[in-house]
Amino acid sequence: MYSLFLPADAAEILHTLNTHGHEAYIVGGCVRDSILGRTPQDWDITTSALPEETKALFPHTFDTGIQHGTITVVLHRTNYEVTTYRVDGEYADCRHPIGVTYTKKLEEDLLRRDFTMNAIAYHPKEGFRDPFHGQADIAAGIIRGVGDPALRFQEDALRMLRCVRFAAQLGFSVEEATYAALCAHTALIRNISVERIREEMDKLWLSPYTEKMPLLWESGLLAQIDPMLSTRLMCRSQPLLPQLAQCPKEAILRWSIILQDFTPLEAEHFLRGLKCDNFTIKQVCLLLAQLADDVPTEAYPLRKLASTIGAETLSRLLTLQGILRPLSPHTTSKALWQNILADGDCLTLKTLAISGKDLMACGVPHGKGMGRLLDELLDMVLRHPEKNTKELLTEQVLLRLQAADYGKE
Ligand code: ATP
Ligand code: MG
């Protein structure tokens, strides 16, 4: 038997529970990831102790999902979720069990879990408890529902999206009966909140095994979430996957590739529907709006574009054009943009060597005229970055004050 590495704190929690007469194991994603040699994101513990019993044993705890029997134990500023063995009751809405019952049998707790690879418990002294042969499925790279997969998707439709996401995260294939059940139950995904759908989709697009992503639309799952996106992705399956594979793992870039056939307005509507954050929506829409135009290959217009859409957006645009429009002059623009960044050229009013306050000191009254003047000075600096000094800009201000009546609206 091989052993898994456990952080000292997780081992301590198991030990404390054990010495007080309770069973305790690490379970779920952390066991799966450890077996795969991946670093677990968090360490979940399953125990026969009741929530109140767990709370009594550790000085720092808080109730996370007490209604599901989960207590968070804090050790050395790290959170560990400790959940009492439980059996889920009837499912009300294809997502939430109506009630949960605690049990003293680990096997019953493992039975409620979604996939065999997620239903393995481990204890440093006892080794693996793996009644559904999750280790064999992990070794074979297979995602298999625990028990009757149809029933499992009916209970909680989110499991279908988790299934597709795990396939793309781990490079696993979906076992035949599990996949057939998934295809047969796609309509149930309509019961799942958009927030949970978006969360899973975000993880899916950031996954490394892009070749597994088509499971989302080939299964019919995406058609239930957004028929238009499903149709469009189905039509372009071929170039899409290498494009995604080439793309850095960043949500804004990956969403832009996924939504490349959408107008900015369509993309905004779609992402708002998924309750995406405003920054992501704005960025994706900006990128889609700029995508078809070549990025300038000369310094002034390039600085001007950076000033208008923002430096970060321009960097993303260049990356995106390199992937989606490889024949555009993005390489030349990119080299130039690197130089501009390395030179630290001023691109915004924030880094202009003169401020509104300075203008007032020169006698420019506050108002629209001042805004216009600042814009003109920025434009001059975008043309001639070397002119971004306080002396030169002040000189310009004084010249303009003499020549025109700034401030008089
Ligand atoms: P990740 O953290 O990468 O999302 P994970 O498998 O750790 O993967 P969590 O949501 O952290 O997923 O859940 C921990 C464990 O709880 C899972 O491994 C699984 O055993 C169980 N679990 C989570 N969600 C479900 C679900 N919807 N249905 C059944 N079991 C679930
Ligand atoms: Mg997890």
Coordinates of C-alpha atoms and ligand atoms in Angstrom, one line a residue:
M1 CA 0.0 0.0 0.0
Y2 CA 1.3 3.4 -0.8
S3 CA 0.7 6.4 1.4
L4 CA -0.4 9.9 0.7
F5 CA 1.2 13.0 2.0
L6 CA -1.0 14.9 4.5
P7 CA -0.3 18.4 5.9
A8 CA 0.6 18.2 9.6
D9 CA -2.6 20.1 10.5
A10 CA -4.9 17.8 8.6
A11 CA -3.1 14.8 10.3
E12 CA -3.6 16.5 13.7
I13 CA -7.3 17.0 13.1
L14 CA -7.7 13.3 12.3
H15 CA -5.6 12.4 15.4
T16 CA -7.7 14.6 17.7
L17 CA -10.9 13.1 16.4
N18 CA -9.6 9.6 16.7
T19 CA -8.3 9.9 20.2
H20 CA -11.8 11.0 21.3
G21 CA -13.4 7.9 19.9
H22 CA -14.4 9.2 16.4
E23 CA -13.6 7.9 13.0
A24 CA -12.1 10.5 10.6
Y25 CA -10.6 10.4 7.1
I26 CA -9.6 12.9 4.5
V27 CA -12.0 12.6 1.6
G28 CA -13.0 13.8 -1.9
G29 CA -11.0 16.2 -4.1
C30 CA -7.9 16.2 -1.9
V31 CA -7.6 12.4 -2.0
R32 CA -8.2 12.3 -5.8
D33 CA -5.7 15.1 -6.4
S34 CA -3.1 13.5 -4.1
I35 CA -3.4 10.2 -6.0
L36 CA -2.9 12.1 -9.2
G37 CA 0.1 14.0 -7.9
R38 CA -1.8 17.3 -8.1
T39 CA -1.6 19.8 -5.3
P40 CA -5.0 19.7 -3.5
Q41 CA -6.7 23.1 -3.1
D42 CA -8.1 22.2 0.3
W43 CA -8.3 19.3 2.7
D44 CA -11.7 18.0 3.5
I45 CA -12.3 15.7 6.4
T46 CA -15.2 13.4 6.9
T47 CA -16.0 12.1 10.4
S48 CA -18.4 10.1 12.5
A49 CA -18.3 12.9 15.1
L50 CA -21.4 15.1 15.2
P51 CA -20.9 18.8 14.5
E52 CA -21.2 19.7 18.1
E53 CA -18.7 17.0 19.1
T54 CA -16.2 18.4 16.5
K55 CA -16.7 21.9 17.7
A56 CA -16.0 20.9 21.3
L57 CA -12.6 19.4 20.3
F58 CA -11.1 22.4 18.6
P59 CA -10.6 26.0 19.9
H60 CA -11.1 27.8 16.6
T61 CA -14.1 26.7 14.6
F62 CA -17.0 28.3 12.8
D63 CA -20.2 27.0 11.3
T64 CA -20.0 26.8 7.5
G65 CA -22.8 24.6 6.4
I66 CA -24.1 23.4 9.8
Q67 CA -27.3 22.4 8.0
H68 CA -25.2 19.9 6.0
G69 CA -23.1 19.0 9.0
T70 CA -20.0 21.0 8.0
I71 CA -17.8 22.8 10.6
T72 CA -14.7 24.7 9.6
V73 CA -11.8 24.1 11.9
V74 CA -9.1 26.7 11.7
L75 CA -5.5 25.6 12.4
H76 CA -2.6 27.9 11.8
R77 CA -4.8 30.3 9.8
T78 CA -5.8 27.5 7.4
N79 CA -9.4 26.3 7.1
Y80 CA -10.3 22.6 7.2
E81 CA -13.9 21.6 6.5
V82 CA -14.9 18.8 8.8
T83 CA -18.2 17.2 7.8
T84 CA -20.2 14.6 9.7
Y85 CA -20.9 11.3 7.8
R86 CA -24.2 11.9 6.2
V87 CA -26.9 10.5 4.0
D88 CA -28.7 13.0 1.8
G89 CA -32.5 12.8 1.9
E90 CA -34.8 13.3 -1.1
Y91 CA -33.7 16.0 -3.5
A92 CA -36.2 18.8 -3.9
D93 CA -35.1 20.9 -6.9
C94 CA -32.5 18.8 -8.7
R95 CA -29.8 20.4 -6.5
H96 CA -30.5 20.5 -2.8
P97 CA -31.4 17.6 -0.5
I98 CA -34.5 18.3 1.6
G99 CA -32.9 16.9 4.7
V100 CA -29.7 15.2 5.7
T101 CA -29.4 12.4 8.2
Y102 CA -26.1 11.7 10.0
T103 CA -24.8 8.2 9.9
K104 CA -22.0 6.2 11.6
K105 CA -21.1 4.4 8.5
L106 CA -18.4 5.8 6.2
E107 CA -19.6 3.8 3.2
E108 CA -23.0 5.5 3.4
D109 CA -21.3 8.9 3.3
L110 CA -19.2 7.9 0.3
L111 CA -22.3 6.7 -1.5
R112 CA -23.8 10.2 -1.6
R113 CA -20.7 11.6 -3.5
D114 CA -20.8 12.2 -7.2
F115 CA -18.1 10.2 -8.9
T116 CA -16.1 7.2 -7.9
M117 CA -12.8 9.3 -8.0
N118 CA -14.4 11.7 -5.5
A119 CA -15.7 8.9 -3.2
I120 CA -12.4 7.7 -1.7
A121 CA -11.4 8.2 1.9
Y122 CA -7.9 7.9 3.3
H123 CA -6.4 7.6 6.7
P124 CA -2.6 7.6 7.3
K125 CA -2.8 4.4 9.4
E126 CA -5.7 2.6 7.7
G127 CA -4.9 3.5 4.1
F128 CA -7.7 3.8 1.5
R129 CA -11.4 3.2 2.0
D130 CA -12.6 2.9 -1.6
P131 CA -15.8 0.8 -1.9
F132 CA -16.5 2.0 -5.5
H133 CA -13.1 1.4 -6.9
G134 CA -12.3 5.0 -7.4
Q135 CA -8.5 4.3 -7.5
A136 CA -8.9 1.9 -10.4
D137 CA -11.0 4.6 -12.3
I138 CA -8.4 7.2 -11.5
A139 CA -5.7 4.9 -12.9
A140 CA -7.7 4.3 -16.0
G141 CA -8.6 8.0 -16.3
I142 CA -12.4 7.4 -16.1
I143 CA -15.1 9.5 -14.6
R144 CA -17.9 7.2 -13.4
G145 CA -21.0 8.1 -11.4
V146 CA -21.4 6.4 -8.0
G147 CA -24.2 4.0 -8.3
D148 CA -26.9 4.7 -10.9
P149 CA -25.6 7.8 -12.8
A150 CA -29.1 8.7 -14.0
L151 CA -30.4 8.9 -10.5
R152 CA -27.3 10.9 -9.4
F153 CA -27.9 13.5 -12.2
Q154 CA -31.6 13.6 -11.3
E155 CA -30.7 14.3 -7.7
D156 CA -28.3 17.1 -8.5
A157 CA -28.1 18.4 -12.0
L158 CA -24.9 20.4 -11.3
R159 CA -23.1 17.0 -11.3
M160 CA -23.4 17.0 -15.1
L161 CA -21.4 20.2 -15.4
R162 CA -18.9 19.0 -12.8
C163 CA -18.5 15.8 -14.9
V164 CA -17.6 17.8 -18.1
R165 CA -15.4 20.2 -16.1
F166 CA -13.5 17.3 -14.4
A167 CA -13.0 15.7 -17.8
A168 CA -11.3 18.9 -19.1
Q169 CA -9.4 19.5 -15.9
L170 CA -8.0 16.0 -15.6
G171 CA -8.0 14.8 -19.2
F172 CA -10.3 11.9 -18.2
S173 CA -13.0 10.3 -20.3
V174 CA -16.5 9.8 -19.1
E175 CA -17.6 6.2 -18.7
E176 CA -20.2 5.1 -21.2
A177 CA -23.2 4.7 -18.9
T178 CA -22.4 7.9 -17.1
Y179 CA -22.2 9.8 -20.4
A180 CA -25.4 8.3 -21.7
A181 CA -27.2 9.3 -18.4
L182 CA -25.7 12.8 -18.8
C183 CA -27.0 13.1 -22.4
A184 CA -30.4 11.9 -21.3
H185 CA -30.8 14.5 -18.5
T186 CA -29.3 17.7 -19.9
A187 CA -32.7 19.5 -19.5
L188 CA -32.3 19.3 -15.8
I189 CA -29.5 21.8 -15.9
R190 CA -32.2 24.5 -16.1
N191 CA -32.8 24.0 -12.4
I192 CA -29.3 25.1 -11.5
S193 CA -28.6 28.8 -10.6
V194 CA -26.7 30.8 -13.2
E195 CA -24.0 31.6 -10.6
R196 CA -23.2 27.9 -10.2
I197 CA -23.3 27.4 -14.0
R198 CA -20.9 30.3 -14.5
E199 CA -18.5 29.0 -11.8
E200 CA -18.3 25.6 -13.5
M201 CA -17.9 27.2 -17.0
D202 CA -15.1 29.4 -15.7
K203 CA -13.3 26.4 -14.4
L204 CA -14.0 24.5 -17.6
W205 CA -12.6 27.2 -19.9
L206 CA -9.4 27.4 -17.8
S207 CA -8.8 23.7 -17.9
P208 CA -5.8 22.3 -19.7
Y209 CA -7.4 19.5 -21.6
T210 CA -9.2 21.6 -24.2
E211 CA -10.0 18.5 -26.4
K212 CA -12.5 17.5 -23.7
M213 CA -14.4 20.8 -23.8
P214 CA -16.7 19.7 -26.7
L215 CA -18.4 17.3 -24.3
L216 CA -20.3 20.4 -23.1
W217 CA -22.0 21.0 -26.5
E218 CA -21.8 17.4 -27.9
S219 CA -23.8 16.1 -25.0
G220 CA -26.5 18.7 -25.5
L221 CA -25.8 20.3 -22.1
L222 CA -24.8 23.7 -23.5
A223 CA -27.9 23.8 -25.8
Q224 CA -29.9 23.8 -22.5
I225 CA -27.9 26.7 -21.1
D226 CA -27.6 28.8 -24.2
P227 CA -28.8 27.4 -27.6
M228 CA -27.1 30.2 -29.6
L229 CA -23.6 29.6 -28.1
S230 CA -24.1 25.9 -28.5
T231 CA -24.9 26.2 -32.2
R232 CA -22.0 28.5 -32.8
L233 CA -19.5 26.4 -31.0
M234 CA -20.8 23.3 -32.7
C235 CA -20.2 24.9 -36.1
R236 CA -16.6 25.9 -35.3
S237 CA -15.4 23.0 -33.1
Q238 CA -12.3 22.5 -35.3
P239 CA -10.3 25.8 -35.1
L240 CA -11.7 26.6 -31.6
L241 CA -9.8 23.9 -29.7
P242 CA -6.2 24.7 -31.0
Q243 CA -7.1 28.4 -30.4
L244 CA -8.0 27.6 -26.8
A245 CA -5.0 25.4 -26.3
Q246 CA -2.8 28.3 -27.4
C247 CA -4.5 30.8 -25.2
P248 CA -3.0 31.7 -21.7
K249 CA -5.2 30.5 -18.8
E250 CA -7.0 33.7 -18.2
A251 CA -10.8 34.0 -18.0
I252 CA -11.2 37.2 -20.0
L253 CA -9.1 35.8 -22.9
R254 CA -10.7 32.4 -22.9
W255 CA -14.2 33.9 -22.8
S256 CA -13.3 36.1 -25.7
I257 CA -12.3 33.1 -27.7
I258 CA -15.4 31.2 -26.8
L259 CA -17.6 34.2 -27.7
Q260 CA -15.6 35.3 -30.8
D261 CA -18.7 34.9 -33.1
F262 CA -20.8 37.1 -30.9
T263 CA -21.2 40.9 -31.4
P264 CA -20.1 42.9 -28.3
L265 CA -23.8 43.4 -27.6
E266 CA -24.6 39.7 -27.8
A267 CA -21.6 38.9 -25.6
E268 CA -22.7 41.5 -23.0
H269 CA -26.2 40.1 -22.9
F270 CA -24.9 36.5 -22.6
L271 CA -22.3 37.3 -19.8
R272 CA -24.8 39.5 -17.9
G273 CA -27.2 36.6 -18.0
L274 CA -24.5 34.5 -16.4
K275 CA -24.0 37.2 -13.7
C276 CA -20.4 37.7 -14.7
D277 CA -18.6 40.5 -13.0
N278 CA -18.6 43.9 -14.7
F279 CA -14.9 44.1 -15.3
T280 CA -14.9 40.8 -17.2
I281 CA -18.0 41.8 -19.3
K282 CA -16.4 45.2 -20.2
Q283 CA -13.1 43.6 -21.1
V284 CA -14.6 40.9 -23.3
C285 CA -16.9 43.4 -25.1
L286 CA -14.0 45.8 -25.7
L287 CA -11.8 43.0 -27.1
L288 CA -14.6 41.7 -29.3
A289 CA -15.2 45.3 -30.6
Q290 CA -11.5 45.7 -31.5
L291 CA -10.8 42.2 -32.7
A292 CA -11.5 42.8 -36.4
D293 CA -9.3 45.9 -36.7
D294 CA -5.6 45.7 -37.2
V295 CA -3.6 47.0 -34.2
P296 CA -1.5 50.0 -35.3
T297 CA 2.1 49.3 -36.2
E298 CA 3.3 52.9 -35.6
A299 CA 4.1 54.4 -32.2
Y300 CA 1.8 57.3 -31.9
P301 CA -1.5 55.5 -33.0
L302 CA -0.5 52.6 -30.8
R303 CA 0.0 54.8 -27.8
K304 CA -3.2 56.5 -28.6
L305 CA -5.1 53.2 -28.7
A306 CA -3.5 52.1 -25.4
S307 CA -4.6 55.4 -23.9
T308 CA -8.2 54.9 -25.1
I309 CA -8.7 51.2 -24.3
G310 CA -6.1 50.8 -21.5
A311 CA -2.7 49.2 -21.5
E312 CA -3.9 45.9 -20.0
T313 CA -6.7 45.6 -22.7
L314 CA -4.2 46.3 -25.5
S315 CA -1.9 43.6 -24.2
R316 CA -4.9 41.2 -24.2
L317 CA -5.9 42.4 -27.7
L318 CA -2.5 41.6 -29.1
T319 CA -2.5 38.1 -27.5
L320 CA -6.0 37.5 -28.9
Q321 CA -5.1 38.7 -32.4
G322 CA -2.0 36.5 -32.4
I323 CA -4.4 33.5 -31.8
L324 CA -7.5 34.4 -33.8
R325 CA -6.0 36.5 -36.6
P326 CA -2.5 35.2 -37.0
L327 CA -2.1 37.0 -40.4
S328 CA -2.7 40.4 -38.9
P329 CA 0.3 42.6 -38.2
H330 CA 0.2 41.8 -34.5
T331 CA 3.9 40.7 -34.3
T332 CA 5.1 44.1 -35.4
S333 CA 2.6 45.9 -33.1
K334 CA 3.6 43.6 -30.2
A335 CA 7.3 44.3 -30.6
L336 CA 6.6 48.1 -30.6
W337 CA 4.2 47.7 -27.6
Q338 CA 7.0 45.9 -25.7
N339 CA 9.3 48.9 -26.3
I340 CA 6.6 51.4 -25.3
L341 CA 6.1 49.5 -22.1
A342 CA 9.8 49.1 -21.4
D343 CA 10.3 52.9 -22.0
G344 CA 7.5 53.6 -19.5
D345 CA 5.9 56.1 -21.9
C346 CA 3.1 58.2 -20.5
L347 CA -0.3 56.8 -21.7
T348 CA -2.8 58.3 -19.3
L349 CA -3.6 61.6 -17.5
K350 CA -2.4 59.9 -14.3
T351 CA 1.2 59.7 -15.5
L352 CA 1.2 63.1 -17.3
A353 CA 3.9 65.2 -15.7
I354 CA 1.4 68.0 -15.1
S355 CA -1.9 67.9 -13.2
G356 CA -5.1 69.9 -13.0
K357 CA -3.7 71.5 -9.8
D358 CA -0.6 72.7 -11.7
L359 CA -2.8 74.2 -14.4
M360 CA -4.8 76.1 -11.8
A361 CA -1.5 77.4 -10.5
C362 CA -0.8 78.7 -14.0
G363 CA -4.1 80.5 -14.0
V364 CA -6.3 78.0 -15.9
P365 CA -9.7 78.1 -14.3
H366 CA -11.4 74.8 -13.3
G367 CA -13.9 73.6 -15.9
K368 CA -14.3 72.0 -19.3
G369 CA -11.5 74.1 -20.8
M370 CA -9.1 72.6 -18.3
G371 CA -10.1 69.0 -19.3
R372 CA -9.7 69.9 -22.9
L373 CA -6.2 71.3 -22.3
L374 CA -5.1 68.3 -20.3
D375 CA -6.3 66.1 -23.2
E376 CA -4.4 68.2 -25.7
L377 CA -1.2 67.9 -23.5
L378 CA -1.7 64.1 -23.2
D379 CA -2.1 63.9 -27.0
M380 CA 1.2 65.8 -27.5
V381 CA 2.9 63.5 -25.1
L382 CA 1.5 60.4 -26.9
R383 CA 3.2 61.8 -30.0
H384 CA 6.4 62.9 -28.3
P385 CA 6.9 60.9 -25.0
E386 CA 10.1 62.8 -24.3
K387 CA 8.0 65.9 -23.8
N388 CA 6.5 64.6 -20.6
T389 CA 8.3 66.9 -18.3
K390 CA 6.8 69.5 -16.0
E391 CA 8.8 72.4 -17.5
L392 CA 8.0 71.6 -21.1
L393 CA 4.3 71.1 -20.4
T394 CA 4.1 74.2 -18.2
E395 CA 5.7 76.1 -21.1
Q396 CA 3.0 74.8 -23.4
V397 CA 0.3 75.8 -21.0
L398 CA 1.6 79.3 -20.8
L399 CA 1.9 79.6 -24.6
R400 CA -1.7 78.4 -25.0
L401 CA -3.0 80.8 -22.3
Q402 CA -1.4 83.6 -24.2
A403 CA -2.8 82.5 -27.6
A404 CA -6.3 81.6 -26.6
D405 CA -8.9 82.3 -23.9
Y406 CA -8.8 78.9 -22.0
G407 CA -11.4 78.6 -19.4
K408 CA -13.9 81.1 -21.1
E409 CA -16.7 78.8 -22.1
Ligands
ATP1 P1 -12.8 21.0 -6.8 O1 -12.4 21.5 -5.5 O2 -11.7 21.0 -7.8 O3 -14.0 21.7 -7.3 P2 -13.7 18.7 -5.5 O4 -14.0 17.3 -5.9 O5 -12.9 18.9 -4.3 O6 -13.2 19.5 -6.7 P3 -15.7 20.2 -3.9 O7 -16.8 21.0 -4.4 O8 -14.6 20.8 -3.2 O9 -15.1 19.4 -5.2 O10 -16.3 19.0 -3.1 C1 -15.6 18.1 -2.3 C2 -16.2 16.7 -2.4 O11 -17.6 16.8 -2.0 C3 -16.2 16.1 -3.8 O12 -14.9 15.5 -4.1 C4 -17.3 15.1 -3.7 O13 -16.9 14.0 -3.0 C5 -18.3 15.9 -2.9 N1 -19.2 16.7 -3.7 C6 -19.1 18.0 -4.1 N2 -20.1 18.4 -4.8 C7 -20.9 17.4 -5.0 C8 -22.1 17.1 -5.7 N3 -22.7 18.1 -6.3 N4 -22.7 15.9 -5.6 C9 -22.1 14.9 -4.9 N5 -20.9 15.0 -4.2 C10 -20.3 16.2 -4.3
MG2 MG -12.4 20.8 -3.4

